[in-house]
Coordinates of C-alpha atoms and ligand atoms in Angstrom, one line a residue:
M1410 CA -72.4 -97.5 160.7
D1411 CA -71.4 -98.3 157.2
E1412 CA -69.7 -101.7 157.2
K1413 CA -66.8 -100.1 155.1
T1414 CA -66.0 -97.3 157.5
K1415 CA -66.0 -99.5 160.4
P1416 CA -62.6 -98.9 162.5
E1417 CA -61.3 -102.6 162.1
V1418 CA -62.3 -102.4 158.4
M1419 CA -60.8 -99.2 158.2
A1420 CA -57.6 -100.4 160.1
Q1421 CA -57.1 -103.4 157.1
I1422 CA -56.7 -100.8 154.7
N1423 CA -53.2 -101.1 153.0
H1424 CA -51.5 -97.6 152.3
Q1425 CA -48.8 -98.5 150.1
P1426 CA -49.2 -98.1 146.6
P1427 CA -49.6 -100.6 144.5
L1428 CA -46.7 -101.9 142.5
F1429 CA -46.8 -101.1 138.8
K1430 CA -50.2 -99.5 139.3
G1431 CA -50.9 -95.9 139.6
W1432 CA -54.1 -93.4 139.0
M1433 CA -54.2 -94.2 135.6
D1434 CA -55.1 -97.6 136.0
A1435 CA -58.3 -97.0 138.6
P1436 CA -61.6 -96.6 136.5
V1437 CA -63.8 -93.5 137.4
D1438 CA -66.2 -94.7 139.8
I1439 CA -69.1 -92.3 139.1
K1440 CA -71.4 -91.9 142.5
P1441 CA -74.7 -90.2 143.1
G1442 CA -74.6 -87.0 145.4
I1443 CA -71.2 -85.9 143.5
F1444 CA -72.3 -84.8 140.1
C1445 CA -75.0 -82.5 138.8
Y1446 CA -77.7 -84.3 136.3
A1447 CA -77.1 -83.9 132.3
G1448 CA -77.6 -81.1 130.5
K1449 CA -81.6 -81.1 129.2
P1450 CA -82.0 -81.2 125.2
Q1451 CA -84.5 -78.5 125.0
N1452 CA -81.6 -76.3 126.9
L1453 CA -78.9 -77.1 124.9
K1454 CA -80.7 -76.4 121.6
Y1455 CA -82.1 -73.1 122.8
V1456 CA -78.5 -71.7 122.8
D1457 CA -77.3 -74.2 120.0
L1458 CA -74.9 -76.1 122.0
P1459 CA -74.0 -79.4 120.2
N1460 CA -75.5 -83.0 120.7
P1461 CA -78.6 -82.0 122.3
R1462 CA -80.3 -85.4 124.0
E1463 CA -81.5 -87.3 126.9
W1464 CA -78.7 -89.1 128.8
S1465 CA -77.6 -89.8 132.5
P1466 CA -73.8 -89.6 133.8
L1467 CA -74.6 -93.5 135.4
D1468 CA -75.7 -94.6 131.7
K1469 CA -73.4 -96.7 130.3
D1470 CA -73.8 -95.1 126.9
W1471 CA -73.6 -91.0 126.7
K1472 CA -74.8 -91.0 123.0
L1473 CA -72.2 -89.2 121.9
P1474 CA -71.3 -88.5 118.2
S1475 CA -69.2 -91.5 116.8
N1476 CA -66.4 -89.1 116.0
W1477 CA -66.1 -87.3 119.3
K1478 CA -62.3 -88.3 119.9
E1479 CA -61.7 -86.6 116.8
I1480 CA -63.8 -83.6 117.8
I1481 CA -62.2 -83.2 121.3
L1482 CA -58.5 -83.5 119.6
E1483 CA -59.2 -81.1 117.5
G1484 CA -60.5 -78.8 120.2
L1485 CA -57.8 -79.2 122.1
R1486 CA -55.2 -78.6 119.4
E1487 CA -57.0 -75.6 118.3
R1488 CA -57.0 -74.4 121.9
L1489 CA -53.4 -74.9 122.4
E1490 CA -52.8 -72.3 119.6
R1491 CA -55.0 -70.1 121.0
F1492 CA -54.3 -70.2 124.5
R1493 CA -50.5 -69.6 125.3
S1494 CA -51.5 -69.8 129.0
L1495 CA -52.8 -73.7 128.1
K1496 CA -49.7 -74.6 126.5
I1497 CA -47.6 -73.1 129.4
F1498 CA -49.7 -75.0 131.9
M1499 CA -49.3 -78.4 130.0
D1500 CA -45.9 -78.3 130.1
I1501 CA -44.3 -76.6 132.8
C1502 CA -46.0 -78.6 136.1
V1503 CA -42.9 -79.9 137.9
R1504 CA -45.4 -82.2 140.1
C1505 CA -44.1 -80.7 142.9
G1506 CA -47.4 -81.3 144.9
A1507 CA -47.4 -77.7 146.4
C1508 CA -51.1 -77.5 145.5
A1509 CA -51.9 -80.8 146.1
D1510 CA -53.9 -80.2 149.6
K1511 CA -54.8 -76.6 148.9
C1512 CA -58.0 -77.4 147.2
H1513 CA -61.4 -77.7 149.5
F1514 CA -62.7 -80.8 147.4
F1515 CA -59.7 -82.9 147.9
I1516 CA -59.6 -81.8 151.7
G1517 CA -63.4 -82.6 152.0
S1518 CA -63.4 -85.7 149.7
G1519 CA -59.7 -87.4 150.2
D1520 CA -60.3 -88.4 146.6
P1521 CA -56.9 -87.8 144.9
R1522 CA -58.3 -86.8 141.3
N1523 CA -59.4 -83.8 143.3
M1524 CA -55.8 -82.5 144.0
P1525 CA -55.3 -79.8 141.5
V1526 CA -52.3 -81.2 140.4
L1527 CA -53.9 -84.5 139.8
R1528 CA -57.1 -82.9 137.9
A1529 CA -54.8 -81.2 135.6
E1530 CA -53.0 -84.3 135.0
L1531 CA -56.4 -85.8 133.4
L1532 CA -55.7 -83.9 130.6
R1533 CA -52.3 -83.2 130.6
S1534 CA -51.9 -86.9 129.8
V1535 CA -54.0 -86.7 127.0
Y1536 CA -52.1 -83.6 125.8
R1537 CA -48.7 -85.7 126.3
R1538 CA -50.0 -88.5 124.3
E1539 CA -51.2 -86.7 121.1
F1540 CA -48.6 -83.6 121.2
T1541 CA -45.4 -84.4 122.5
K1542 CA -42.7 -86.7 121.1
A1543 CA -41.9 -88.1 124.6
G1544 CA -45.6 -88.8 125.3
K1545 CA -46.3 -90.5 121.4
I1546 CA -43.3 -92.9 121.7
L1547 CA -43.1 -94.0 125.7
G1548 CA -46.8 -93.5 126.6
K1549 CA -47.6 -94.5 130.1
F1550 CA -43.9 -94.0 131.2
A1551 CA -43.8 -90.4 129.9
G1552 CA -47.5 -90.1 132.0
A1553 CA -49.2 -90.2 128.5
R1554 CA -52.4 -92.0 128.0
D1555 CA -54.9 -92.4 125.3
L1556 CA -58.4 -90.5 125.0
D1557 CA -60.8 -93.4 125.8
Y1558 CA -64.4 -93.6 127.3
N1559 CA -63.1 -93.9 130.5
V1560 CA -60.9 -91.3 130.3
L1561 CA -63.4 -88.9 129.0
K1562 CA -66.4 -89.6 131.7
E1563 CA -63.5 -89.0 134.1
W1564 CA -63.0 -85.6 132.8
W1565 CA -66.7 -84.6 132.9
Y1566 CA -66.8 -86.5 136.5
Y1567 CA -63.9 -84.5 137.8
F1568 CA -63.9 -81.4 135.7
F1569 CA -67.0 -80.5 137.1
Q1570 CA -66.0 -81.0 140.8
C1571 CA -63.8 -77.9 140.3
S1572 CA -65.1 -74.5 141.4
E1573 CA -62.8 -72.8 139.1
C1574 CA -61.9 -70.8 142.4
R1575 CA -58.0 -70.6 141.6
R1576 CA -56.9 -71.1 145.2
C1577 CA -54.4 -74.0 144.3
S1578 CA -52.9 -71.2 141.8
I1579 CA -51.6 -68.9 144.4
F1580 CA -49.7 -72.0 146.1
C1581 CA -48.1 -73.0 142.4
P1582 CA -44.4 -71.8 142.4
Y1583 CA -44.9 -71.6 138.5
G1584 CA -48.6 -69.7 138.9
I1585 CA -50.4 -72.7 137.4
D1586 CA -53.8 -71.9 137.3
T1587 CA -56.1 -74.9 137.3
A1588 CA -59.2 -73.1 137.0
E1589 CA -58.1 -72.2 133.6
I1590 CA -57.5 -76.1 133.0
T1591 CA -60.9 -76.8 133.8
I1592 CA -62.6 -74.0 132.0
I1593 CA -60.8 -75.3 128.7
A1594 CA -61.5 -78.8 129.8
R1595 CA -65.4 -78.0 130.2
E1596 CA -65.6 -76.2 126.7
L1597 CA -63.9 -79.1 125.3
L1598 CA -66.5 -81.5 126.7
N1599 CA -69.3 -79.0 125.7
L1600 CA -68.1 -79.8 122.0
I1601 CA -69.9 -83.3 122.5
G1602 CA -72.8 -82.4 124.5
L1603 CA -71.6 -83.3 127.8
N1604 CA -72.8 -80.6 130.4
T1605 CA -74.6 -80.4 133.6
D1606 CA -78.1 -78.7 133.5
W1607 CA -77.6 -76.9 136.2
I1608 CA -75.3 -74.7 133.9
A1609 CA -77.3 -75.5 130.7
A1610 CA -80.6 -74.2 132.2
P1611 CA -79.4 -71.0 133.5
V1612 CA -77.6 -70.3 130.5
A1613 CA -80.8 -70.7 128.2
N1614 CA -83.0 -68.7 130.3
C1615 CA -80.2 -66.1 130.4
Y1616 CA -80.1 -65.8 126.6
R1617 CA -84.3 -65.8 126.6
T1618 CA -85.3 -63.2 129.5
G1619 CA -81.9 -61.7 130.3
N1620 CA -81.2 -63.7 133.7
H1621 CA -80.8 -67.0 135.1
L1622 CA -83.8 -68.1 136.5
G1623 CA -86.0 -66.9 133.4
I1624 CA -87.9 -64.3 135.0
Q1625 CA -89.9 -62.1 132.9
P1626 CA -89.5 -58.5 133.1
H1627 CA -92.7 -57.7 134.8
A1628 CA -92.2 -60.7 137.2
Y1629 CA -88.8 -58.5 137.8
K1630 CA -90.8 -55.5 138.7
D1631 CA -93.1 -57.2 140.6
M1632 CA -90.3 -58.6 142.9
I1633 CA -88.9 -55.4 143.3
D1634 CA -92.5 -53.9 144.3
F1635 CA -92.8 -56.3 147.0
F1636 CA -89.8 -55.4 148.6
L1637 CA -90.8 -51.8 148.3
D1638 CA -93.8 -52.6 150.4
D1639 CA -91.4 -54.3 153.0
I1640 CA -89.2 -51.8 153.5
E1641 CA -92.3 -49.0 153.9
E1642 CA -93.3 -51.2 156.3
I1643 CA -90.3 -51.9 158.2
T1644 CA -89.0 -48.1 157.7
G1645 CA -92.0 -45.7 157.0
V1646 CA -90.5 -44.6 153.7
R1647 CA -91.3 -45.5 150.0
A1648 CA -88.6 -46.0 147.8
E1649 CA -89.3 -45.2 144.3
P1650 CA -86.6 -46.7 141.9
S1651 CA -86.9 -46.2 138.0
F1652 CA -86.8 -49.1 135.8
N1653 CA -85.1 -49.2 131.8
R1654 CA -85.2 -45.1 132.3
K1655 CA -83.3 -43.6 129.1
G1656 CA -81.0 -40.9 129.8
A1657 CA -80.4 -42.0 133.7
E1658 CA -76.6 -41.3 134.6
I1659 CA -75.8 -45.0 135.8
L1660 CA -77.3 -48.4 135.3
F1661 CA -77.8 -50.9 138.0
V1662 CA -77.1 -54.7 137.4
T1663 CA -77.0 -57.2 139.8
P1664 CA -77.2 -61.2 140.1
S1665 CA -80.8 -61.8 140.0
G1666 CA -80.7 -64.5 142.8
D1667 CA -80.7 -61.3 144.9
V1668 CA -84.2 -60.3 143.8
F1669 CA -85.5 -64.0 143.9
A1670 CA -83.6 -66.0 146.5
D1671 CA -83.4 -65.5 150.5
P1672 CA -81.0 -64.1 152.1
G1673 CA -80.3 -62.5 148.7
T1674 CA -83.4 -60.9 148.7
Y1675 CA -82.4 -58.9 151.8
T1676 CA -79.4 -57.5 150.1
C1677 CA -81.4 -56.4 147.3
M1678 CA -83.7 -54.7 149.7
G1679 CA -80.2 -53.1 151.2
Y1680 CA -79.6 -51.6 147.6
L1681 CA -83.2 -50.1 147.1
I1682 CA -82.8 -48.4 150.7
L1683 CA -79.2 -46.8 150.0
F1684 CA -80.0 -45.7 146.5
H1685 CA -83.2 -44.0 147.8
Y1686 CA -81.3 -42.4 150.6
L1687 CA -78.7 -40.9 148.1
Q1688 CA -81.4 -39.7 145.3
N1689 CA -81.4 -36.5 147.5
L1690 CA -77.9 -36.4 147.2
G1691 CA -77.7 -36.1 143.4
L1692 CA -78.0 -40.0 142.6
D1693 CA -79.8 -40.4 139.0
L1694 CA -79.5 -44.2 138.5
T1695 CA -81.9 -47.1 136.6
W1696 CA -82.7 -50.5 137.2
S1697 CA -82.9 -52.4 133.8
T1698 CA -85.7 -55.3 133.5
F1699 CA -83.8 -56.6 130.6
A1700 CA -79.9 -56.5 131.7
S1701 CA -81.8 -58.1 134.8
E1702 CA -78.5 -60.5 135.8
G1703 CA -75.1 -59.7 136.5
G1704 CA -73.6 -63.4 137.0
N1705 CA -73.0 -65.6 133.6
F1706 CA -73.2 -69.3 133.6
G1707 CA -71.8 -68.6 130.3
Y1708 CA -68.8 -68.7 131.7
F1709 CA -69.0 -72.5 133.1
T1710 CA -69.6 -73.2 129.5
S1711 CA -67.3 -71.5 127.0
H1712 CA -65.2 -68.4 126.6
E1713 CA -67.8 -67.7 123.5
M1714 CA -70.9 -68.5 125.7
A1715 CA -69.8 -65.9 128.5
K1716 CA -69.0 -63.4 125.8
R1717 CA -72.4 -64.0 124.3
L1718 CA -74.3 -63.6 127.8
N1719 CA -72.4 -60.5 128.8
A1720 CA -73.1 -58.5 126.0
K1721 CA -76.4 -57.5 127.3
M1722 CA -74.9 -55.2 129.7
Y1723 CA -73.2 -53.1 127.5
A1724 CA -76.0 -53.2 124.9
E1725 CA -78.4 -52.2 127.6
A1726 CA -76.1 -49.2 128.8
K1727 CA -76.0 -48.3 125.4
R1728 CA -79.6 -48.7 124.6
L1729 CA -80.3 -46.6 127.7
G1730 CA -77.5 -43.9 127.1
V1731 CA -76.1 -44.0 130.3
K1732 CA -72.5 -42.8 131.6
W1733 CA -71.6 -45.9 133.4
I1734 CA -72.7 -49.3 135.4
L1735 CA -72.7 -50.0 139.0
G1736 CA -72.5 -53.8 140.0
G1737 CA -74.4 -55.6 142.7
E1738 CA -72.4 -58.1 145.2
C1739 CA -71.6 -60.9 142.8
G1740 CA -69.1 -63.4 142.4
H1741 CA -67.9 -64.6 139.1
M1742 CA -69.6 -61.7 137.6
W1743 CA -66.9 -59.4 138.6
R1744 CA -64.5 -62.0 137.5
V1745 CA -65.8 -62.1 133.7
I1746 CA -65.8 -57.9 134.0
N1747 CA -62.7 -57.5 135.3
Q1748 CA -60.7 -59.9 133.8
Y1749 CA -62.4 -60.7 130.1
M1750 CA -65.2 -57.7 129.7
D1751 CA -62.8 -55.4 127.9
T1752 CA -62.0 -57.8 125.1
F1753 CA -65.2 -59.9 124.9
N1754 CA -67.4 -56.8 124.3
G1755 CA -65.5 -53.7 124.7
P1756 CA -64.2 -51.1 124.3
A1757 CA -67.1 -49.3 125.9
D1758 CA -66.1 -46.0 124.6
F1759 CA -69.6 -44.8 124.4
L1760 CA -69.3 -44.7 128.3
E1761 CA -67.6 -42.5 130.7
E1762 CA -64.9 -43.0 133.3
P1763 CA -67.0 -43.3 136.3
V1764 CA -67.3 -40.6 138.8
S1765 CA -69.8 -40.7 142.1
P1766 CA -72.1 -38.1 141.7
I1767 CA -72.4 -37.6 145.4
T1768 CA -68.4 -37.6 146.3
G1769 CA -66.7 -36.5 143.4
T1770 CA -64.4 -39.7 143.4
K1771 CA -63.1 -41.2 140.2
F1772 CA -63.0 -44.7 139.8
E1773 CA -59.8 -45.1 138.0
N1774 CA -59.6 -48.8 138.6
A1775 CA -62.5 -48.8 135.9
K1776 CA -61.7 -46.5 133.5
T1777 CA -61.6 -49.2 130.6
T1778 CA -64.5 -51.7 131.6
K1779 CA -66.6 -48.2 133.0
M1780 CA -67.9 -50.6 135.5
V1781 CA -67.8 -50.1 139.7
H1782 CA -68.4 -52.8 142.5
I1783 CA -71.1 -51.6 144.9
T1784 CA -68.8 -52.3 147.9
E1785 CA -66.1 -49.7 145.9
F1786 CA -68.9 -47.2 145.7
T1787 CA -70.3 -47.6 149.4
A1788 CA -66.8 -47.6 150.9
D1789 CA -65.9 -44.3 149.1
L1790 CA -69.4 -42.9 150.4
I1791 CA -68.6 -43.8 154.1
K1792 CA -65.1 -42.5 153.8
N1793 CA -66.4 -39.1 152.3
N1794 CA -68.8 -39.0 155.5
K1795 CA -72.0 -39.0 153.0
L1796 CA -74.0 -42.1 154.9
K1797 CA -75.7 -41.4 158.3
L1798 CA -75.3 -44.6 160.5
D1799 CA -76.3 -46.1 163.5
K1800 CA -74.2 -49.0 163.9
S1801 CA -75.6 -49.9 167.1
R1802 CA -78.7 -51.4 164.8
N1803 CA -76.7 -54.5 164.2
D1804 CA -75.3 -55.0 167.5
N1805 CA -77.5 -58.1 167.5
L1806 CA -74.8 -59.4 165.0
K1807 CA -71.3 -61.1 165.3
V1808 CA -70.1 -60.6 161.9
T1809 CA -67.5 -62.6 160.2
F1810 CA -66.3 -62.3 156.4
H1811 CA -66.0 -64.5 153.9
D1812 CA -64.1 -63.7 150.7
S1813 CA -65.7 -64.7 147.6
C1814 CA -62.8 -66.2 145.3
N1815 CA -63.3 -64.2 142.2
P1816 CA -63.9 -60.9 143.7
A1817 CA -60.9 -61.6 146.0
R1818 CA -58.5 -63.5 143.7
G1819 CA -59.9 -62.5 140.5
M1820 CA -60.0 -58.5 141.4
G1821 CA -58.3 -58.3 144.2
L1822 CA -61.1 -56.7 146.4
L1823 CA -60.2 -57.2 150.0
E1824 CA -60.4 -54.2 151.6
E1825 CA -63.8 -52.1 150.8
P1826 CA -66.4 -54.9 152.1
R1827 CA -64.4 -55.1 155.3
Y1828 CA -64.4 -51.1 155.5
I1829 CA -67.9 -51.1 155.3
I1830 CA -68.7 -54.0 157.6
K1831 CA -66.6 -52.2 160.2
N1832 CA -68.4 -48.9 159.8
T1833 CA -71.8 -50.1 160.3
C1834 CA -71.4 -53.2 162.8
N1835 CA -69.7 -53.0 166.1
H1836 CA -68.5 -56.8 166.4
F1837 CA -66.7 -58.1 163.5
Y1838 CA -64.0 -60.8 163.6
E1839 CA -61.5 -62.4 161.1
M1840 CA -61.6 -65.9 160.3
P1841 CA -58.0 -67.5 160.5
E1842 CA -55.7 -65.9 158.2
N1843 CA -54.8 -68.8 155.8
T1844 CA -58.5 -68.9 155.0
I1845 CA -59.4 -65.3 154.1
R1846 CA -58.3 -62.9 151.6
E1847 CA -56.1 -64.4 148.6
Q1848 CA -56.3 -67.5 150.6
T1849 CA -60.0 -67.8 150.9
F1850 CA -61.4 -71.1 150.7
C1851 CA -64.4 -71.4 148.0
C1852 CA -68.0 -71.8 149.5
G1853 CA -68.2 -75.4 147.8
S1854 CA -70.6 -74.6 145.0
G1855 CA -69.6 -72.1 142.6
S1856 CA -68.6 -72.3 139.4
G1857 CA -72.2 -73.8 138.4
L1858 CA -72.2 -76.7 141.1
N1859 CA -74.9 -75.3 143.2
A1860 CA -77.4 -78.3 142.5
G1861 CA -79.6 -80.1 145.1
E1862 CA -78.4 -83.4 143.3
N1863 CA -74.9 -83.0 144.5
M1864 CA -75.3 -82.1 147.9
E1865 CA -72.6 -84.7 149.3
L1866 CA -70.0 -82.9 146.9
R1867 CA -71.1 -79.5 148.3
L1868 CA -71.2 -80.1 151.9
R1869 CA -67.4 -82.0 151.6
G1870 CA -66.2 -79.1 149.4
G1871 CA -67.4 -76.2 152.0
L1872 CA -65.9 -77.9 154.7
P1873 CA -62.8 -76.0 155.0
R1874 CA -64.9 -73.0 154.8
A1875 CA -67.3 -74.2 157.4
N1876 CA -64.5 -75.4 159.8
A1877 CA -63.0 -71.8 159.4
V1878 CA -66.5 -70.3 160.4
K1879 CA -66.7 -72.9 163.2
Y1880 CA -63.6 -71.6 164.7
V1881 CA -64.7 -67.9 164.9
N1882 CA -68.2 -68.9 166.0
E1883 CA -66.7 -70.9 168.9
K1884 CA -64.2 -68.4 169.7
F1885 CA -66.1 -65.3 169.3
G1886 CA -69.7 -66.4 169.6
V1887 CA -69.8 -65.3 166.0
N1888 CA -73.6 -65.8 164.2
M1889 CA -73.5 -64.2 160.9
L1890 CA -71.6 -64.8 157.7
A1891 CA -71.2 -62.0 155.3
C1892 CA -70.3 -62.3 151.6
V1893 CA -70.4 -60.1 148.7
C1894 CA -71.6 -62.7 146.3
A1895 CA -75.1 -64.2 145.3
I1896 CA -74.0 -67.7 145.0
D1897 CA -72.6 -67.9 148.4
R1898 CA -75.8 -66.3 149.9
A1899 CA -78.0 -69.1 148.1
V1900 CA -75.5 -71.9 149.0
F1901 CA -73.9 -71.0 152.5
P1902 CA -77.8 -71.5 154.1
A1903 CA -77.0 -75.3 153.6
L1904 CA -73.4 -75.3 154.5
M1905 CA -74.0 -73.5 157.9
D1906 CA -76.7 -75.5 158.7
Y1907 CA -74.9 -79.0 158.3
W1908 CA -71.3 -77.6 159.7
V1909 CA -72.4 -74.4 162.1
P1910 CA -75.9 -74.7 162.9
G1911 CA -76.7 -71.2 164.3
V1912 CA -74.6 -68.7 162.2
G1913 CA -76.9 -66.6 159.7
V1914 CA -75.7 -65.7 156.1
T1915 CA -76.2 -62.0 154.7
G1916 CA -74.9 -59.5 152.3
V1917 CA -73.0 -56.5 153.0
H1918 CA -75.6 -54.0 151.9
E1919 CA -78.1 -55.8 154.3
L1920 CA -75.8 -54.6 156.8
V1921 CA -75.3 -50.9 155.7
S1922 CA -79.5 -50.8 155.1
N1923 CA -80.2 -51.8 158.7
A1924 CA -77.3 -49.0 159.8
L1925 CA -78.6 -46.1 157.3
I1926 CA -81.0 -43.5 159.2
L1927 CA -83.3 -42.5 156.9
E1928 CA -84.7 -39.1 156.6
G1929 CA -88.5 -39.3 157.8
E1930 CA -88.2 -42.9 158.8
K1931 CA -90.1 -44.0 162.0
Q1932 CA -88.5 -45.4 164.6
R1933 CA -87.5 -48.9 163.3
E1934 CA -88.2 -52.0 165.3
T1935 CA -86.9 -54.8 163.2
N1936 CA -84.3 -55.6 160.8
L1937 CA -85.1 -56.0 157.2
R1938 CA -86.0 -59.6 157.7
G1939 CA -88.6 -59.0 160.5
E1940 CA -86.6 -59.7 163.4
P1941 CA -86.7 -57.1 166.3
L1942 CA -83.7 -55.0 166.4
P1943 CA -81.4 -54.9 170.0
G1944 CA -83.3 -53.5 172.3
M1945 CA -86.9 -53.8 170.9
E1946 CA -87.1 -57.6 172.0
E1947 CA -89.6 -56.6 174.2
G1948 CA -91.8 -54.7 171.8
E1949 CA -92.0 -58.1 170.1
E1950 CA -93.4 -60.3 173.6
D1951 CA -95.8 -57.4 173.8
V1952 CA -97.1 -58.4 169.9
Ligands
SF4_680 S1 -47.9 -76.3 142.6 FE1 -47.6 -76.0 140.4 S2 -46.0 -77.4 139.6 FE2 -46.4 -78.0 141.9 S3 -47.7 -79.6 141.3 FE3 -49.1 -78.0 141.5 S4 -49.5 -77.1 139.5 FE4 -47.7 -78.6 139.3
SF4_681 S1 -59.5 -74.2 141.2 FE1 -60.3 -74.5 143.3 S2 -61.7 -76.2 143.1 FE2 -60.3 -76.4 140.9 S3 -58.5 -77.5 141.6 FE3 -58.0 -75.4 142.0 S4 -58.4 -75.4 144.3 FE4 -59.6 -77.1 143.4

């Protein structure tokens, strides 16, 4: 046991707040395991981000421009004028504390600066000092402080410990959205070259090749070809998707994580199987090897970068002459589409209001963006009895559903995934009410925090979500966590292995394709992962 955590040492901790000293007096302590590595110069250079250089957060000198303070304060002044919400959020917090214990990072770490109210106060204290009379005159007594090197380091450390999940905002009586404050703080930090490489590298890759992983178009297609081989082996049916096909009715865009990382790859196979099934019913859809990413790490850098990376979806839709866009299971991709895309890259008046070619349903909610979430599309197919499904093929699974923060709180996508799961699986169990839907707990790794070097932060931040999974695991024997986000699919396996071993992770369309009965298919013996289907276990032993 660590010397510091021995019960006799812990018992001596004085819990009384120190007299005349507050959080502002405690210097930031940057700990390995909590932060992501600094952005590499080549990645910053690729997209013209300022101050590219080698540096480490553990260095004393972060190699900043000599006028860094002026740059940040001017950036803050400009944003206070541009974003009325920021100005309001800076002024109206009454420090009631209703948000304090709602952040998964605070719950998992116990670090007071991870309380949403205090995270926002890191910026608000400087705002008061520089932009309010009370702060200028009364200083610390008005909760104001100067922006110095220590404060700047504190900003970098803690604004990259917020996953911009917005859970805190739904508990705030004033609707203060700390995620929006984090977004602005990260923009300010980027003005002087303070970023992380787990964000800067995907941004540069996305700008170069169209996706975060830097996959070239031919490699993207190769990967899909591998999936087609696997699908044929499992189902006996060969799907034949098209790529970059001009004149198709629908363009499909999904996060690249689904194409290159398990278990997201099974979700991708799920899309391919579904689209093949629908071809005979009139689906005319193309994939793109250029708009090969729905996610947008630019959003974790600045609004301008998000806009720049997002533009490719509409540009590709225009080039191919499609009528509308169908989007895959992703988290922040949908927040950007739902909340920003119209003003970032629209109006998309060269596209048409999406109508399902199979059911004739008009997706009026997508009237302006012209983009439909695949769970909306599939739920509509099920509701109109267009899919032949054998739920028993998922009988080995006891499934629960994690509402990914962005689709849930950023676009209100709550019912469609549940409707699909209930129609493709016989065993579905909800986690406790205060951990799902709008109140869902973050995976702990969103907004570009899904690196390896900050695993301690991720496991701490993911604790509340894992705890709720553990509850249904112990109570109902849940063994599968379903979600509609590529980051979730990438990060949950490690979180589950650590906190709730034995629980797997899946996308919703993997469940759909397991249950979907294809015309001309052979008797399926395994699911897409090559595991025996219920009732086929003996066959496996024979093999
Ligand atoms: S709940 Fe809202 S008003 Fe209360 S402390 Fe948190 S941000 Fe401030
Ligand atoms: S947005 Fe999410 S991660 Fe950020 S402070 Fe609020 S609850 Fe915590």
